[in-house]
Tab-separated table of C-alpha atoms in Angstrom:
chain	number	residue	atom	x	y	z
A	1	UNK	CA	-33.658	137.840	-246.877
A	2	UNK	CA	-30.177	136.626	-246.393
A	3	UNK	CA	-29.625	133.011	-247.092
A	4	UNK	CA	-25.769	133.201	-245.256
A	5	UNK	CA	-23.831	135.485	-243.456
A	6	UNK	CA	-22.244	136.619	-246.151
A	7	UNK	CA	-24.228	139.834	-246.234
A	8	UNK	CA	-22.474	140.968	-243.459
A	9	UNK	CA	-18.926	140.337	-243.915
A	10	UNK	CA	-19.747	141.654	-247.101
A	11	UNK	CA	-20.908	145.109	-245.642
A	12	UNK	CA	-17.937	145.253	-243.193
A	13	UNK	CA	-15.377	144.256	-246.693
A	14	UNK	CA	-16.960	147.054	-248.098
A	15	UNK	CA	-16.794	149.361	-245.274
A	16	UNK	CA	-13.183	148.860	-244.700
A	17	UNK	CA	-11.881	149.188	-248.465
A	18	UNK	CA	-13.358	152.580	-248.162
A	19	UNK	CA	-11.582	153.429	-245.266
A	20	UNK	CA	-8.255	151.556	-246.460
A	21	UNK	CA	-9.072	153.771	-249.943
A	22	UNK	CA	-9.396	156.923	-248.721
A	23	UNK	CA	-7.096	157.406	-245.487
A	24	UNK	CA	-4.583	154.416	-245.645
A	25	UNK	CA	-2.539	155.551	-248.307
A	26	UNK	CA	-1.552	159.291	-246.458
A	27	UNK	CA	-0.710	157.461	-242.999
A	28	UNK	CA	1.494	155.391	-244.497
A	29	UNK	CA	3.566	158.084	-245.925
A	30	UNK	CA	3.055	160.510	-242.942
A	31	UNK	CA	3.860	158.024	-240.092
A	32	UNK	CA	5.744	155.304	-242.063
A	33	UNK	CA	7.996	157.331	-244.654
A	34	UNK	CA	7.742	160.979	-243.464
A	35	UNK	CA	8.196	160.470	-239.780
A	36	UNK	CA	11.308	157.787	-239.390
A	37	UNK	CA	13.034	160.336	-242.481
A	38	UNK	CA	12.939	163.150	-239.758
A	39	UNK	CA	10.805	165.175	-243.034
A	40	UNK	CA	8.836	166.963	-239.559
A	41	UNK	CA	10.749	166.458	-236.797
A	42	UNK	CA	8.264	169.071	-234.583
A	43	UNK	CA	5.367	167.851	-235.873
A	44	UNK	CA	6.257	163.891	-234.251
A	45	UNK	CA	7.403	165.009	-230.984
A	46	UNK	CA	6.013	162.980	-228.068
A	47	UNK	CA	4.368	165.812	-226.042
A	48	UNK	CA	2.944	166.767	-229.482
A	49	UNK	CA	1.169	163.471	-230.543
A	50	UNK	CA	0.326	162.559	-226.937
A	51	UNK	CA	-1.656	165.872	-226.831
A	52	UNK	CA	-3.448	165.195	-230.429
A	53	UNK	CA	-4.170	161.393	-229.171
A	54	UNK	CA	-5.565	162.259	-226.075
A	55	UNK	CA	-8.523	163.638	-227.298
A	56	UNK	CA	-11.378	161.343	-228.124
A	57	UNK	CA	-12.427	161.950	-231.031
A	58	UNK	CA	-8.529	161.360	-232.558
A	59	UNK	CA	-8.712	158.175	-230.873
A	60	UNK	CA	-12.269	157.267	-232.298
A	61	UNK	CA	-10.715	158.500	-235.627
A	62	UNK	CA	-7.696	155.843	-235.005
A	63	UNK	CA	-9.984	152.602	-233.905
A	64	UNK	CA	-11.976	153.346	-237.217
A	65	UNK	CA	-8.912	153.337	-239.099
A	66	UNK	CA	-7.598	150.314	-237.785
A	67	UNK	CA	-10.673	147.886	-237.038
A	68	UNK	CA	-12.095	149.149	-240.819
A	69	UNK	CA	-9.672	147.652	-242.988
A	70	UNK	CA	-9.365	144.758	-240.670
A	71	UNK	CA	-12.578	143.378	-241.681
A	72	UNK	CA	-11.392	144.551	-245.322
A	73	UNK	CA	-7.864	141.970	-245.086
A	74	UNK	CA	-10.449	139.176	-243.324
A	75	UNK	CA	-12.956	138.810	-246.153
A	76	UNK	CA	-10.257	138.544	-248.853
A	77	UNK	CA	-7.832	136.871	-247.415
A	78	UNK	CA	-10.362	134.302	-246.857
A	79	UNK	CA	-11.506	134.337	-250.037
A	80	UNK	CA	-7.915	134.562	-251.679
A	81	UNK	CA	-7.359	131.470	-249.482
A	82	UNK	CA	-10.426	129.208	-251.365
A	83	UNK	CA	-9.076	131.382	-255.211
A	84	UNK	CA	-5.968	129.511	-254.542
A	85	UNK	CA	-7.406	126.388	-254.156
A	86	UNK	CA	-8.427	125.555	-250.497
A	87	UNK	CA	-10.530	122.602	-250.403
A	88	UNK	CA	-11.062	121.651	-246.598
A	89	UNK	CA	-11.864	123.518	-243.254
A	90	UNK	CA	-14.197	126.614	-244.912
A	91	UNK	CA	-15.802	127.174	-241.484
A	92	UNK	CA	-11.953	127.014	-239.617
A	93	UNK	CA	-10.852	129.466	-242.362
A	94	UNK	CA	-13.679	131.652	-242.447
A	95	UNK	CA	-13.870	131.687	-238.097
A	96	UNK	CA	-9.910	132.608	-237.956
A	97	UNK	CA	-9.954	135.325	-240.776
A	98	UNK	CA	-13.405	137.434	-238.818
A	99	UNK	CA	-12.032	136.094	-235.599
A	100	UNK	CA	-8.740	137.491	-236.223
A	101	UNK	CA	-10.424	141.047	-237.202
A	102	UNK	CA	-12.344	140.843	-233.855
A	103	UNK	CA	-9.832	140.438	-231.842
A	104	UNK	CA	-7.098	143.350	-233.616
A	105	UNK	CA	-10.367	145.760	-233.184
A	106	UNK	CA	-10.953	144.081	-229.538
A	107	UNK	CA	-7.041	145.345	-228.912
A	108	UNK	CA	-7.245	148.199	-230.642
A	109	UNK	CA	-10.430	149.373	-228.285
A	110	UNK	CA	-8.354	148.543	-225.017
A	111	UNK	CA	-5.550	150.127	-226.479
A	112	UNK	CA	-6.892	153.689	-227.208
A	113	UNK	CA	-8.935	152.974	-224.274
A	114	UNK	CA	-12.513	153.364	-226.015
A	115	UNK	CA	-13.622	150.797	-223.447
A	116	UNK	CA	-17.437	151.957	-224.586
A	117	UNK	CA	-17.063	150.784	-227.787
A	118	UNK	CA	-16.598	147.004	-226.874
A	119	UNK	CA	-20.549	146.451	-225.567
A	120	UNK	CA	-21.786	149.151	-227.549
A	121	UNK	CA	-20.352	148.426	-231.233
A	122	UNK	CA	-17.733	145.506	-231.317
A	123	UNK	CA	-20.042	142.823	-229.568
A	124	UNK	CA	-23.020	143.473	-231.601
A	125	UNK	CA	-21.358	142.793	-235.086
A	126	UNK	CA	-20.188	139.588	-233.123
A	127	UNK	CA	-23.305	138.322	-232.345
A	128	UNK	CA	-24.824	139.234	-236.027
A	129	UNK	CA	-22.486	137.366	-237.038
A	130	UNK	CA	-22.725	134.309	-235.082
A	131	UNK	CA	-26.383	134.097	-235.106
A	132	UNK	CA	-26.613	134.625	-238.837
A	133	UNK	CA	-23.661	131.613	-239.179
A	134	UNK	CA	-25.306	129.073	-236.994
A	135	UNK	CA	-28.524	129.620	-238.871
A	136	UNK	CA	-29.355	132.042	-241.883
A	137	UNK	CA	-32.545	134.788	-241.663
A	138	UNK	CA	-34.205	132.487	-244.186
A	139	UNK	CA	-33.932	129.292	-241.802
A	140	UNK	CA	-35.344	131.182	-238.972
A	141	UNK	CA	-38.470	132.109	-240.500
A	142	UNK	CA	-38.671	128.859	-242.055
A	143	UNK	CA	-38.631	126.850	-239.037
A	144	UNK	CA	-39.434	128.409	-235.392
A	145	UNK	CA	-36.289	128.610	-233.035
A	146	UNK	CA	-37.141	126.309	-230.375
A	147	UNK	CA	-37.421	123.281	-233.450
A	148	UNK	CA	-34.115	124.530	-234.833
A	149	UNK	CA	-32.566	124.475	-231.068
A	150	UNK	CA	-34.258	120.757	-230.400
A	151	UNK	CA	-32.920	119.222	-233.720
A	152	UNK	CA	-29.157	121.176	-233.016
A	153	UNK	CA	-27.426	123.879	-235.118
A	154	UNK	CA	-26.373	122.107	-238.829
A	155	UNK	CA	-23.085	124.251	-238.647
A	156	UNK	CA	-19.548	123.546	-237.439
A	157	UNK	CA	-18.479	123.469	-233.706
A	158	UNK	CA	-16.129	126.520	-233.921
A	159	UNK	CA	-18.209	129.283	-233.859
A	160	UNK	CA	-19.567	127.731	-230.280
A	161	UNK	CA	-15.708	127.360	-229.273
A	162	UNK	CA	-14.918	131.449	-230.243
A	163	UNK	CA	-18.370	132.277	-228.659
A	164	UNK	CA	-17.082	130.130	-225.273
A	165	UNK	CA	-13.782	131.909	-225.475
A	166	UNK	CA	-15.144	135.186	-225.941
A	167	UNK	CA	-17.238	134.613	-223.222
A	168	UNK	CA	-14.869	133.240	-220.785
A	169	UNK	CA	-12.547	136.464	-221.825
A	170	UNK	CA	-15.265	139.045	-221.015
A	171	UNK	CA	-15.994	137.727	-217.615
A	172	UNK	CA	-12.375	137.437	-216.691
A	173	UNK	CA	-11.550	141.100	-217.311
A	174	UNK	CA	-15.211	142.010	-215.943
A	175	UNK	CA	-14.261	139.835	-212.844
A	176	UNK	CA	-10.255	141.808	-212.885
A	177	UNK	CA	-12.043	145.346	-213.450
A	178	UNK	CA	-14.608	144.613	-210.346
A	179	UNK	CA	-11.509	143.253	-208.290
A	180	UNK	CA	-9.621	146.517	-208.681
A	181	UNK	CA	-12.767	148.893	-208.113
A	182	UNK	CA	-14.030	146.778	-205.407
A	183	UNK	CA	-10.126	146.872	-203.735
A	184	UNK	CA	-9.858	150.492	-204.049
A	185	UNK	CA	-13.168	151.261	-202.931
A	186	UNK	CA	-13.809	149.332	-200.335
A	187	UNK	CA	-10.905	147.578	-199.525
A	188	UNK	CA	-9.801	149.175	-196.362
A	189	UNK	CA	-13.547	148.598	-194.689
A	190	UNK	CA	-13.387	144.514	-195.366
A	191	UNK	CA	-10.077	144.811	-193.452
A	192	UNK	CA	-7.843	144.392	-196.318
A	193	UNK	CA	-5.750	147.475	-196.002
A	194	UNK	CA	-2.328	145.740	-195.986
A	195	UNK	CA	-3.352	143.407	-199.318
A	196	UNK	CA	-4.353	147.207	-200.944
A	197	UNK	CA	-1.182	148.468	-200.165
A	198	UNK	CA	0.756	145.777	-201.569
A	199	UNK	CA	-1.874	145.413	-204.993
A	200	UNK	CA	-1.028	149.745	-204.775
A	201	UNK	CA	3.090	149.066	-204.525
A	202	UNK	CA	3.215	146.315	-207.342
A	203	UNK	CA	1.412	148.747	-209.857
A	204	UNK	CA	-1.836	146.514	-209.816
A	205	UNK	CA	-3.800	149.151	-208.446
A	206	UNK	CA	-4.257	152.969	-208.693
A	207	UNK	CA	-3.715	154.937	-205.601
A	208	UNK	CA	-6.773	156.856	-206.006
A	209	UNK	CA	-9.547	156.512	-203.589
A	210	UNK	CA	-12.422	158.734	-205.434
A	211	UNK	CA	-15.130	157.648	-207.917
A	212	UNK	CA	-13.492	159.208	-210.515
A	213	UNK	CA	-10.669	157.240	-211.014
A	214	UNK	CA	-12.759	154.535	-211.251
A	215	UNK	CA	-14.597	155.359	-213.708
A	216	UNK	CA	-13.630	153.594	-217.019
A	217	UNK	CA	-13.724	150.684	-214.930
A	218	UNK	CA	-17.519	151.091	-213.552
A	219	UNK	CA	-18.881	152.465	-216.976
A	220	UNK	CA	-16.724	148.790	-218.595
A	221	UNK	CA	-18.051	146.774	-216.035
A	222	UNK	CA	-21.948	146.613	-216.735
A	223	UNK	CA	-21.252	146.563	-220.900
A	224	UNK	CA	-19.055	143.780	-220.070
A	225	UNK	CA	-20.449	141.354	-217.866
A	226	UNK	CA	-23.663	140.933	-219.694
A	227	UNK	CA	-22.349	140.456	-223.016
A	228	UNK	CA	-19.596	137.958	-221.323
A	229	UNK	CA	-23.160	135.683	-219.934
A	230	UNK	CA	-24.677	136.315	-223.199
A	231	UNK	CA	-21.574	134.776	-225.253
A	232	UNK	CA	-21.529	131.614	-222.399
A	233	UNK	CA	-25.304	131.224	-223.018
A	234	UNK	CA	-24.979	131.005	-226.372
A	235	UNK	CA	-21.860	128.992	-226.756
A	236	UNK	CA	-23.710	126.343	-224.618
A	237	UNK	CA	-27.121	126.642	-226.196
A	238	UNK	CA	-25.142	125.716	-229.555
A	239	UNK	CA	-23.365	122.987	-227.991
A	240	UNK	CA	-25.851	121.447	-226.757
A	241	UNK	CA	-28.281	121.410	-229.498
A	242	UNK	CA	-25.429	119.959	-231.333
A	243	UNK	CA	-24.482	116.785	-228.994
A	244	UNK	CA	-28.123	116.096	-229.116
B	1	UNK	CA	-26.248	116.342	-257.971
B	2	UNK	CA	-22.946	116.976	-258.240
B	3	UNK	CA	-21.848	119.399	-261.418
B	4	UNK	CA	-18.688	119.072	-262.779
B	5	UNK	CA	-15.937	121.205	-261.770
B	6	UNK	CA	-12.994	122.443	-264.109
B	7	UNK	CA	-10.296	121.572	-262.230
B	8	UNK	CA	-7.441	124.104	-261.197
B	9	UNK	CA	-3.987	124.179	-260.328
B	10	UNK	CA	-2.966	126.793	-257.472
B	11	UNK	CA	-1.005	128.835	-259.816
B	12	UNK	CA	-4.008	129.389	-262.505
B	13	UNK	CA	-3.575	133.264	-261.251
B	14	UNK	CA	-0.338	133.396	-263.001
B	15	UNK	CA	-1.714	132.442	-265.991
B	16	UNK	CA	-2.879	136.032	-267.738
B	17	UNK	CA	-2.247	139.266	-266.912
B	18	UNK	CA	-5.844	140.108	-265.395
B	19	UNK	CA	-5.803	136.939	-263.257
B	20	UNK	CA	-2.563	137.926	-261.443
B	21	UNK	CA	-3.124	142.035	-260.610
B	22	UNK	CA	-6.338	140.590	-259.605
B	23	UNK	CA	-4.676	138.688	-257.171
B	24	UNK	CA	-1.798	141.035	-256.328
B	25	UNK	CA	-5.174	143.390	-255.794
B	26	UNK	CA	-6.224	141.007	-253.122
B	27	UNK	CA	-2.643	140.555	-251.619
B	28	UNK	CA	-3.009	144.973	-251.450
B	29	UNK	CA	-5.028	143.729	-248.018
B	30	UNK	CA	-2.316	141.901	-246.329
B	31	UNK	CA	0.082	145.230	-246.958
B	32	UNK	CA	-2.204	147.262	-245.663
B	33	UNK	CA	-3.237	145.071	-241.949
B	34	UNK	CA	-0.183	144.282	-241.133
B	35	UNK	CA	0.644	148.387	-241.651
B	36	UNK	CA	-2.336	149.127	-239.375
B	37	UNK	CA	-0.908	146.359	-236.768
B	38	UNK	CA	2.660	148.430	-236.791
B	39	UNK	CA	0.374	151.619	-236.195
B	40	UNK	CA	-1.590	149.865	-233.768
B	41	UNK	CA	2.004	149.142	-232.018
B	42	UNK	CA	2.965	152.680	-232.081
B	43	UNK	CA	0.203	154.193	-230.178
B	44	UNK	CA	0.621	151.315	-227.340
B	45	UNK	CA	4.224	152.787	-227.237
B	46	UNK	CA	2.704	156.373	-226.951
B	47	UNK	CA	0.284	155.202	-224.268
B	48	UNK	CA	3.611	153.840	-222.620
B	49	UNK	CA	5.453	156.851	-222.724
B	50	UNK	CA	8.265	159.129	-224.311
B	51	UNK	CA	10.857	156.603	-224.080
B	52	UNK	CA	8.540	153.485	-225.397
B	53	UNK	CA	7.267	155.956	-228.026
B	54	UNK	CA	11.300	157.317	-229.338
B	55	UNK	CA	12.397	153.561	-229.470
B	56	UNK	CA	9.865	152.840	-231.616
B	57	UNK	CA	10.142	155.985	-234.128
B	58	UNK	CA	13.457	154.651	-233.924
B	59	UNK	CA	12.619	151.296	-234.911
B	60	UNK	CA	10.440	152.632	-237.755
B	61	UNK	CA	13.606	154.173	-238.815
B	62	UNK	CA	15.437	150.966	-239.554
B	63	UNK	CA	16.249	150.163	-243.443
B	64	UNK	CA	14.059	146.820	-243.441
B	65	UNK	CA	10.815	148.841	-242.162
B	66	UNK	CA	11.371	151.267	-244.455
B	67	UNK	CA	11.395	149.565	-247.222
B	68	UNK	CA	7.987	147.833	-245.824
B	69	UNK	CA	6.305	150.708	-245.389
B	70	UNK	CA	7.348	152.196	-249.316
B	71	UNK	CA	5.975	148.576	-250.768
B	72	UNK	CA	2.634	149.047	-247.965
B	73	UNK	CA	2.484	152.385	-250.034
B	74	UNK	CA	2.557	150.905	-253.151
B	75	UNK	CA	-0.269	148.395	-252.196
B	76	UNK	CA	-2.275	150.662	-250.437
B	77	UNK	CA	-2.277	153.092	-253.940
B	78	UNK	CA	-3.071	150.356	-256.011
B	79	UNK	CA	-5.925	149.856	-253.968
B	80	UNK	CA	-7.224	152.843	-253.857
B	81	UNK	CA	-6.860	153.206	-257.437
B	82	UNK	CA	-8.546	149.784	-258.269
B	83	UNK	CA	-11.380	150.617	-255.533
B	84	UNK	CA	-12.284	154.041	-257.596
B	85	UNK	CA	-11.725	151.853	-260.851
B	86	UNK	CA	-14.464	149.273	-259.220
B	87	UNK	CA	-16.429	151.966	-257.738
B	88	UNK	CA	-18.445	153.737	-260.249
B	89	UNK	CA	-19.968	149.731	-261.558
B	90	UNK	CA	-20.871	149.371	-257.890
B	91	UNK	CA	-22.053	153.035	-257.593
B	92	UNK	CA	-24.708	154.257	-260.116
B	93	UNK	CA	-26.268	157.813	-259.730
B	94	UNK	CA	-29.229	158.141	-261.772
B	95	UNK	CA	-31.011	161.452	-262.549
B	96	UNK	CA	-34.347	160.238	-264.237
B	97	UNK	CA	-33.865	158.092	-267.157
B	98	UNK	CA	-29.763	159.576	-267.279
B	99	UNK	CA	-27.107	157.759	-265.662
B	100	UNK	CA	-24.377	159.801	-264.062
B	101	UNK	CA	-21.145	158.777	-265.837
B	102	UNK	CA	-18.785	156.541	-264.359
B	103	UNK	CA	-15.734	159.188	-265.010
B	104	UNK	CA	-17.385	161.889	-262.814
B	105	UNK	CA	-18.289	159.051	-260.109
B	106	UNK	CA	-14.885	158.253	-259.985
B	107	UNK	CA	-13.582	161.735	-260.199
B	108	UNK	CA	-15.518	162.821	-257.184
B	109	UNK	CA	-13.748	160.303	-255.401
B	110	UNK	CA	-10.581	161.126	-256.340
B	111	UNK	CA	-10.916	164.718	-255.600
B	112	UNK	CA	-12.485	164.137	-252.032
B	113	UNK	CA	-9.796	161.695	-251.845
B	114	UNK	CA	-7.116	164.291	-252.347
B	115	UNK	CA	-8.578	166.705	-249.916
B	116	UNK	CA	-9.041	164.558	-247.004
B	117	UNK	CA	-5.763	163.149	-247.764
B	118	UNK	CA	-4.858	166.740	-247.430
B	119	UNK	CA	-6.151	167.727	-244.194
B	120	UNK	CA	-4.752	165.220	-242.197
B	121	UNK	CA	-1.674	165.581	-243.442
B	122	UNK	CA	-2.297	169.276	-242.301
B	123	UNK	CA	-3.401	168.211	-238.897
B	124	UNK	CA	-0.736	165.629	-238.260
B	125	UNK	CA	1.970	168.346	-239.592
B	126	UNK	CA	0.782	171.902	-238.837
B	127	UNK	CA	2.796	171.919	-235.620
């Protein structure tokens, strides 16, 4: 059993060398050498790359390659950090290297608009993480939960903070995804026609009426609002264990 | 009880040859996010469109990022290369009592590296 965290940060170091190893090296001279020296002018064109990245698997392709080596710069960076002789704030260092990784693969998901891969693979790892911070597997088997919750969580405060933020984050787009579904849906029948029109003018808003265009939104919606409650929940459980 | 510990300066990396392309190893990480966080950039100026996307190819073309992205190239080979050195120590095949050796480990990996490497340069460039 794992006696820290470790073991995971350790799996996604691992996982993201591999992908910095084998695929890293080739971008770099295709997009960062190749392309700006005009070596394939054809093969760069807009229409041409908006066409490749449009398909989902490409974009799938491109989160992995991003988030991968994220976690890969987080875990020895931090460690690099304590090499060179950091002393003080472990858990502030170790929260902002992982949180840091979270949140470029958070952007990266919005950005390539893999909105699916927020509840379904990026939140998970979060919460593995967080759990097995506040309180090793070991220490859970040792001691039931609803002791370790009475007596409050031995760990630092910041984990609870990035949990709150998270949470507060989720809920807010959750709450702006509803607004605009809810608006375009069934905004004309509560009578607000003119404030749709406006939203529709300023850009806010798609002009579409159907289902369909809705749809990234609706399918974001219930992966985001639970994990959003969950993150809250948890931030507060932690806090409050702690005060007491 | 508290053990002693050997106290050391910040700059005990520079102090034999091992210690500091260890550590330039470990810097190979900060090359290669802040590479992915330019790439990460360009396809938010794809998703905004053919003028977003030109200015930054254009940008890209600037003397100062390309000199970036040749060192990111550096750093991201010697990673690779130290990864496969690493690799085969992390990696052991075992066929009964025989241990595959490291070399062949390590050549695998470089030959799968070279074809992958390959094919995406083919699908990035075939058009």
């Amino acid at each position: 059993m794992a006696k820290s965290s470790e073991p995971l940060w350790w799996f996604l170091f691992a996982g993201g060398g591999v992908v910095a190893a084998f695929l890293v090296p080739v971008h770099i001279l295709l997009t960062g050498i190749a392309a700006p020296l005009g070596w394939a002018p054809q093969a760069f064109d807009y229409d041409r790359i908006a066409s490749l990245t449009s398909h989902p698997l490409v974009r799938l392709y491109l989160f992995v390659l991003i988030s991968a080596p994220l976690f890969h710069w987080a875990h020895r960076f931090r460690h690099t950090l304590f090499d060179l002789g950091l002393r003080v704030g472990r858990g502030l260092v170790a929260t902002a290297c992982y949180g840091t990784a979270f949140l470029g693969s958070l952007v990266a998901a919005v950005v390539l608009q893999l909105f699916l891969i927020i509840p379904v693979v990026i939140l998970p790892f979060l919460y593995v993480g967080f759990l097995m911070a506040i309180a090793p597997p070991t220490v859970w088997r040792r001691r039931p939960l609803r002791e370790r919750i009475r007596e409050g969580f031995t760990q630092d405060r910041l984990l609870a903070g990035f949990f709150l933020l998270c949470g507060l984050v989720l809920l807010g787009l959750t709450g702006l995804f509803a607004f605009q579904v809810g608006m375009g849906l069934f905004g004309d029948l509560l009578g607000l026609g003119e404030l749709r029109s406006e939203l529709i003018q300023r850009g806010i808003l798609t002009s579409g009426q159907s289902l369909n265009d809705f749809l990234p939104q609706l399918i974001f919606i219930p992966g985001l609002a639970p994990t959003g409650l969950l993150s809250l929940i948890l931030a507060l459980v932690f806090l409050w264990g702690k005060r007491r | 009880m508290r053990r002693y510990r050997r106290p050391l300066g910040p700059t005990w990396w520079l102090t034999q040859r091992a210690y500091f392309l260890f550590m330039l190893r470990e810097l190979t990480s900060v090359f290669i996010a802040a590479y992915l966080a330019l790439l990460l950039l360009g396809v938010y100026r794809l998703s905004l469109g053919r003028e977003a996307y030109e200015a930054y190819l254009q940008l890209l073309a600037t003397p100062g990022m390309l000199f970036f992205h040749v060192v990111a190239l550096i750093a991201a080979l010697f990673h690779t290369l130290t990864w496969f050195d690493v690799l085969p120590k992390v990696l052991v095949v075992r066929f009964g009592e025989r241990r595959l050796p490291g070399a062949i480990v390590a050549g695998v990996n470089y030959v799968a590296w070279v074809v992958v490497s390959a094919v995406i340069a083919w699908i990035l460039l075939r058009g």
